[in-house]
Amino acid sequence: SQQGEEDPQALSIQEGENATMNCSYKTSINNLQWYRQNSGRGLVHLILIRSNEREKHSGRLRVTLDTSKKSSSLLITASRAADTASYFCATRSMDMGRRALTFGSGTRLQVQP
Amino acid sequence: DTGVSQDPRHKITKRGQNVTFRCDPISEHNRLYWYRQTLGQGPEFLTYFQNEAQLEKSRLLSDRFSAERPKGSFSTLEIQRTEQGDSAMYLCASSPLAGASEQYFGPGTRLTVT
């Protein structure tokens, strides 16, 4: 079963605008990761934030994590047409014996040129 | 291209047939994972290997599903007596023993059961 929900389910913006996607999860986590998936392809890891971190940056990506609200957000700044893809958050359990990632349902981002 | 390869990329089979998929992880990665993804959903975990040991299995992995990683390198996922509900993308991922939890995904095998 999915860990939680992502919001919005779909987002359409113009090139150059910022895109914000939100993720909620249900259980205590070790870390939260964001992945991108182009249509019909495998997933590509974007960024990882640990449970004791509140914000992380990587290039045009900014991730926040609020463990008290069990939520995270991914901000993509100055979007490009090439950013068009589905974006998934994935959580790793606090149980160090478990390696499985639990994914959200994803946000489909369309960036119009 | 992450370096994880999967074969075949597409498989069409009739209900009741058996199918087998192969995954070749990044060569130095000890950990290997299988996920299933249906249209419009995120991937769902199926099973995880560390070297040749299968350490974690999801309840989704019914007795019709079996996975192996006999020499700790490539892995196979077999589905017996396929059902239409098995139609999905089957994704393989790998990760090294050390370091963070990020996983490197292959392109997937799309299974269609008719």
Tab-separated table of C-alpha atoms in Angstrom:
chain	number	residue	atom	x	y	z
A	1	SER	CA	0.000	0.000	0.000
A	2	GLN	CA	1.088	3.587	-0.548
A	3	GLN	CA	2.671	5.398	2.383
A	4	GLY	CA	0.751	8.569	1.789
A	5	GLU	CA	-0.491	11.115	-0.631
A	6	GLU	CA	1.079	13.707	-2.830
A	7	ASP	CA	-0.516	16.983	-3.618
A	8	PRO	CA	-1.376	18.120	-6.178
A	9	GLN	CA	-1.904	15.020	-8.312
A	10	ALA	CA	-1.201	17.097	-11.408
A	11	LEU	CA	0.392	20.500	-11.934
A	12	SER	CA	0.764	22.535	-15.114
A	13	ILE	CA	2.989	25.624	-15.188
A	14	GLN	CA	4.842	27.824	-17.652
A	15	GLU	CA	8.564	27.552	-18.216
A	16	GLY	CA	10.419	29.783	-15.751
A	17	GLU	CA	7.815	29.476	-12.991
A	18	ASN	CA	8.396	27.607	-9.745
A	19	ALA	CA	6.715	24.284	-9.019
A	20	THR	CA	5.853	23.115	-5.507
A	21	MET	CA	4.797	19.569	-4.684
A	22	ASN	CA	3.764	18.291	-1.275
A	23	CYS	CA	3.973	14.848	0.262
A	24	SER	CA	2.393	13.464	3.410
A	25	TYR	CA	3.312	10.186	5.053
A	26	LYS	CA	1.997	8.094	7.906
A	27	THR	CA	4.773	6.474	9.956
A	28	SER	CA	8.050	7.492	11.590
A	29	ILE	CA	10.869	7.684	9.089
A	30	ASN	CA	14.654	7.510	8.847
A	31	ASN	CA	14.744	9.632	5.713
A	32	LEU	CA	12.597	10.897	2.860
A	33	GLN	CA	13.648	10.907	-0.765
A	34	TRP	CA	12.304	12.431	-3.970
A	35	TYR	CA	12.442	10.666	-7.314
A	36	ARG	CA	11.570	11.724	-10.853
A	37	GLN	CA	10.072	9.438	-13.477
A	38	ASN	CA	9.778	10.312	-17.133
A	39	SER	CA	6.881	8.660	-18.919
A	40	GLY	CA	7.275	4.884	-19.083
A	41	ARG	CA	10.813	4.965	-17.703
A	42	GLY	CA	12.590	4.055	-14.469
A	43	LEU	CA	12.934	6.390	-11.519
A	44	VAL	CA	15.830	8.759	-10.960
A	45	HIS	CA	16.874	9.806	-7.464
A	46	LEU	CA	16.801	13.572	-6.933
A	47	ILE	CA	17.463	14.344	-3.283
A	48	LEU	CA	17.414	12.772	0.188
A	49	ILE	CA	16.609	14.502	3.467
A	50	ARG	CA	17.190	12.815	6.812
A	51	SER	CA	14.667	12.904	9.652
A	52	ASN	CA	16.864	15.296	11.676
A	53	GLU	CA	17.111	17.798	8.812
A	54	ARG	CA	14.548	20.465	8.046
A	55	GLU	CA	15.685	21.790	4.665
A	56	LYS	CA	18.033	20.755	1.912
A	57	HIS	CA	19.079	22.259	-1.422
A	58	SER	CA	20.471	20.751	-4.585
A	59	GLY	CA	20.778	22.976	-7.635
A	60	ARG	CA	17.259	24.185	-8.495
A	61	LEU	CA	15.700	21.818	-5.943
A	62	ARG	CA	14.707	22.702	-2.409
A	63	VAL	CA	13.230	20.120	-0.056
A	64	THR	CA	11.690	20.729	3.345
A	65	LEU	CA	10.699	18.180	5.957
A	66	ASP	CA	8.350	18.635	8.907
A	67	THR	CA	8.372	15.441	10.942
A	68	SER	CA	5.795	16.790	13.405
A	69	LYS	CA	3.309	17.128	10.559
A	70	LYS	CA	4.682	14.106	8.672
A	71	SER	CA	5.003	16.155	5.514
A	72	SER	CA	7.567	17.275	2.976
A	73	SER	CA	7.637	19.645	0.047
A	74	LEU	CA	9.722	19.763	-3.119
A	75	LEU	CA	10.277	23.105	-4.818
A	76	ILE	CA	11.685	23.272	-8.324
A	77	THR	CA	12.742	26.806	-9.189
A	78	ALA	CA	12.942	28.321	-12.685
A	79	SER	CA	11.299	25.279	-14.244
A	80	ARG	CA	12.220	24.024	-17.716
A	81	ALA	CA	10.302	21.965	-20.256
A	82	ALA	CA	12.709	19.122	-19.476
A	83	ASP	CA	11.366	19.043	-15.891
A	84	THR	CA	8.111	17.584	-17.251
A	85	ALA	CA	7.782	14.244	-15.427
A	86	SER	CA	6.112	12.535	-12.480
A	87	TYR	CA	7.636	13.221	-9.078
A	88	PHE	CA	7.395	10.769	-6.183
A	89	CYS	CA	8.319	11.037	-2.554
A	90	ALA	CA	9.569	7.876	-0.877
A	91	THR	CA	10.165	7.163	2.782
A	92	ARG	CA	12.551	4.802	4.539
A	93	SER	CA	11.322	3.369	7.816
A	94	MET	CA	12.902	4.084	11.198
A	95	ASP	CA	13.389	0.321	11.488
A	96	MET	CA	16.992	-0.007	10.316
A	97	GLY	CA	16.390	-3.626	9.381
A	98	ARG	CA	13.961	-2.529	6.684
A	99	ARG	CA	15.434	-1.270	3.441
A	100	ALA	CA	12.233	-0.967	1.431
A	101	LEU	CA	11.125	2.443	0.241
A	102	THR	CA	7.445	3.326	0.506
A	103	PHE	CA	6.327	5.626	-2.291
A	104	GLY	CA	3.573	8.184	-2.542
A	105	SER	CA	1.156	8.316	-5.432
A	106	GLY	CA	3.077	11.022	-7.293
A	107	THR	CA	2.579	14.456	-8.817
A	108	ARG	CA	2.497	14.767	-12.609
A	109	LEU	CA	4.232	17.996	-13.568
A	110	GLN	CA	3.770	19.537	-17.004
A	111	VAL	CA	6.002	22.486	-17.869
A	112	GLN	CA	4.762	24.398	-20.900
A	113	PRO	CA	7.507	25.938	-23.061
B	1	ASP	CA	20.944	5.366	-17.788
B	2	THR	CA	21.658	4.347	-14.174
B	3	GLY	CA	23.536	1.177	-15.048
B	4	VAL	CA	20.760	-1.168	-13.872
B	5	SER	CA	19.434	-3.232	-16.763
B	6	GLN	CA	16.256	-5.271	-17.041
B	7	ASP	CA	15.189	-7.838	-19.574
B	8	PRO	CA	12.817	-8.036	-21.320
B	9	ARG	CA	11.545	-4.453	-21.516
B	10	HIS	CA	8.089	-5.619	-22.551
B	11	LYS	CA	6.297	-8.910	-22.111
B	12	ILE	CA	2.837	-9.884	-23.306
B	13	THR	CA	1.527	-13.171	-22.028
B	14	LYS	CA	-1.730	-15.034	-21.775
B	15	ARG	CA	-3.429	-15.592	-18.465
B	16	GLY	CA	-2.195	-18.736	-16.790
B	17	GLN	CA	1.290	-18.657	-18.325
B	18	ASN	CA	4.487	-18.302	-16.324
B	19	VAL	CA	6.859	-15.404	-16.921
B	20	THR	CA	10.374	-14.649	-15.727
B	21	PHE	CA	12.127	-11.288	-15.616
B	22	ARG	CA	15.810	-10.594	-15.161
B	23	CYS	CA	17.591	-7.716	-13.463
B	24	ASP	CA	21.297	-6.918	-13.641
B	25	PRO	CA	22.222	-4.407	-10.935
B	26	ILE	CA	25.178	-2.041	-10.879
B	27	SER	CA	28.085	-4.447	-10.456
B	28	GLU	CA	29.399	-3.237	-7.091
B	29	HIS	CA	25.945	-2.976	-5.490
B	30	ASN	CA	25.194	-5.600	-2.852
B	31	ARG	CA	21.534	-4.678	-2.410
B	32	LEU	CA	18.815	-5.408	-4.964
B	33	TYR	CA	15.111	-4.564	-4.822
B	34	TRP	CA	12.013	-5.414	-6.815
B	35	TYR	CA	9.002	-3.100	-7.029
B	36	ARG	CA	5.741	-3.192	-8.948
B	37	GLN	CA	4.081	-0.096	-10.387
B	38	THR	CA	0.595	0.148	-11.830
B	39	LEU	CA	-0.601	3.003	-14.019
B	40	GLY	CA	-0.907	6.295	-12.190
B	41	GLN	CA	0.516	4.945	-8.937
B	42	GLY	CA	3.860	4.987	-7.202
B	43	PRO	CA	6.013	1.848	-7.030
B	44	GLU	CA	5.121	-0.762	-4.412
B	45	PHE	CA	7.846	-2.784	-2.754
B	46	LEU	CA	7.957	-6.519	-3.447
B	47	THR	CA	11.232	-7.905	-2.117
B	48	TYR	CA	14.840	-7.103	-1.206
B	49	PHE	CA	18.134	-9.019	-1.398
B	50	GLN	CA	21.432	-8.350	0.278
B	51	ASN	CA	23.912	-10.360	-1.752
B	52	GLU	CA	22.160	-13.718	-2.280
B	53	ALA	CA	20.000	-13.536	0.865
B	54	GLN	CA	16.363	-12.504	0.498
B	55	LEU	CA	15.921	-10.370	3.614
B	56	GLU	CA	12.573	-8.700	3.133
B	57	LYS	CA	9.341	-9.681	1.401
B	58	SER	CA	6.120	-7.745	1.013
B	59	ARG	CA	2.711	-9.237	1.602
B	60	LEU	CA	2.136	-8.369	-2.067
B	61	LEU	CA	4.503	-11.200	-2.957
B	62	SER	CA	1.957	-14.001	-3.126
B	63	ASP	CA	2.924	-17.639	-3.476
B	64	ARG	CA	2.728	-17.249	-7.267
B	65	PHE	CA	5.716	-14.905	-7.127
B	66	SER	CA	9.270	-16.034	-6.497
B	67	ALA	CA	12.518	-14.124	-6.679
B	68	GLU	CA	16.081	-15.364	-6.628
B	69	ARG	CA	19.559	-13.955	-6.624
B	70	PRO	CA	21.621	-17.138	-6.639
B	71	LYS	CA	25.150	-15.737	-6.894
B	72	GLY	CA	24.530	-12.328	-5.444
B	73	SER	CA	24.725	-10.676	-8.843
B	74	PHE	CA	21.732	-10.738	-11.209
B	75	SER	CA	18.225	-11.523	-9.975
B	76	THR	CA	15.156	-13.147	-11.487
B	77	LEU	CA	11.502	-12.587	-10.661
B	78	GLU	CA	9.105	-15.323	-11.709
B	79	ILE	CA	5.330	-15.086	-11.769
B	80	GLN	CA	3.479	-18.375	-12.094
B	81	ARG	CA	-0.054	-18.768	-13.408
B	82	THR	CA	-0.293	-15.098	-14.364
B	83	GLU	CA	-3.527	-13.207	-13.802
B	84	GLN	CA	-4.762	-10.019	-15.451
B	85	GLY	CA	-4.179	-8.192	-12.182
B	86	ASP	CA	-0.452	-8.908	-12.556
B	87	SER	CA	-0.279	-6.454	-15.472
B	88	ALA	CA	2.094	-3.741	-14.310
B	89	MET	CA	5.590	-2.337	-14.652
B	90	TYR	CA	8.121	-4.390	-12.667
B	91	LEU	CA	11.025	-2.265	-11.527
B	92	CYS	CA	14.382	-3.397	-10.222
B	93	ALA	CA	16.704	-1.184	-8.202
B	94	SER	CA	20.082	-1.583	-6.559
B	95	SER	CA	22.142	0.212	-3.956
B	96	PRO	CA	25.558	-0.193	-2.350
B	97	LEU	CA	26.022	-1.640	1.128
B	98	ALA	CA	27.453	1.547	2.537
B	99	GLY	CA	26.152	5.053	2.273
B	100	ALA	CA	22.714	6.560	2.102
B	101	SER	CA	19.513	4.853	1.105
B	102	GLU	CA	19.189	6.122	-2.427
B	103	GLN	CA	18.295	3.443	-4.918
B	104	TYR	CA	19.225	3.244	-8.607
B	105	PHE	CA	16.362	2.038	-10.764
B	106	GLY	CA	16.360	0.132	-14.009
B	107	PRO	CA	14.033	0.970	-16.907
B	108	GLY	CA	11.487	-1.655	-15.873
B	109	THR	CA	9.731	-4.577	-17.527
B	110	ARG	CA	6.179	-3.842	-18.627
B	111	LEU	CA	3.997	-6.940	-18.283
B	112	THR	CA	0.651	-7.222	-20.039
B	113	VAL	CA	-1.492	-10.256	-19.236
B	114	THR	CA	-4.264	-10.850	-21.777
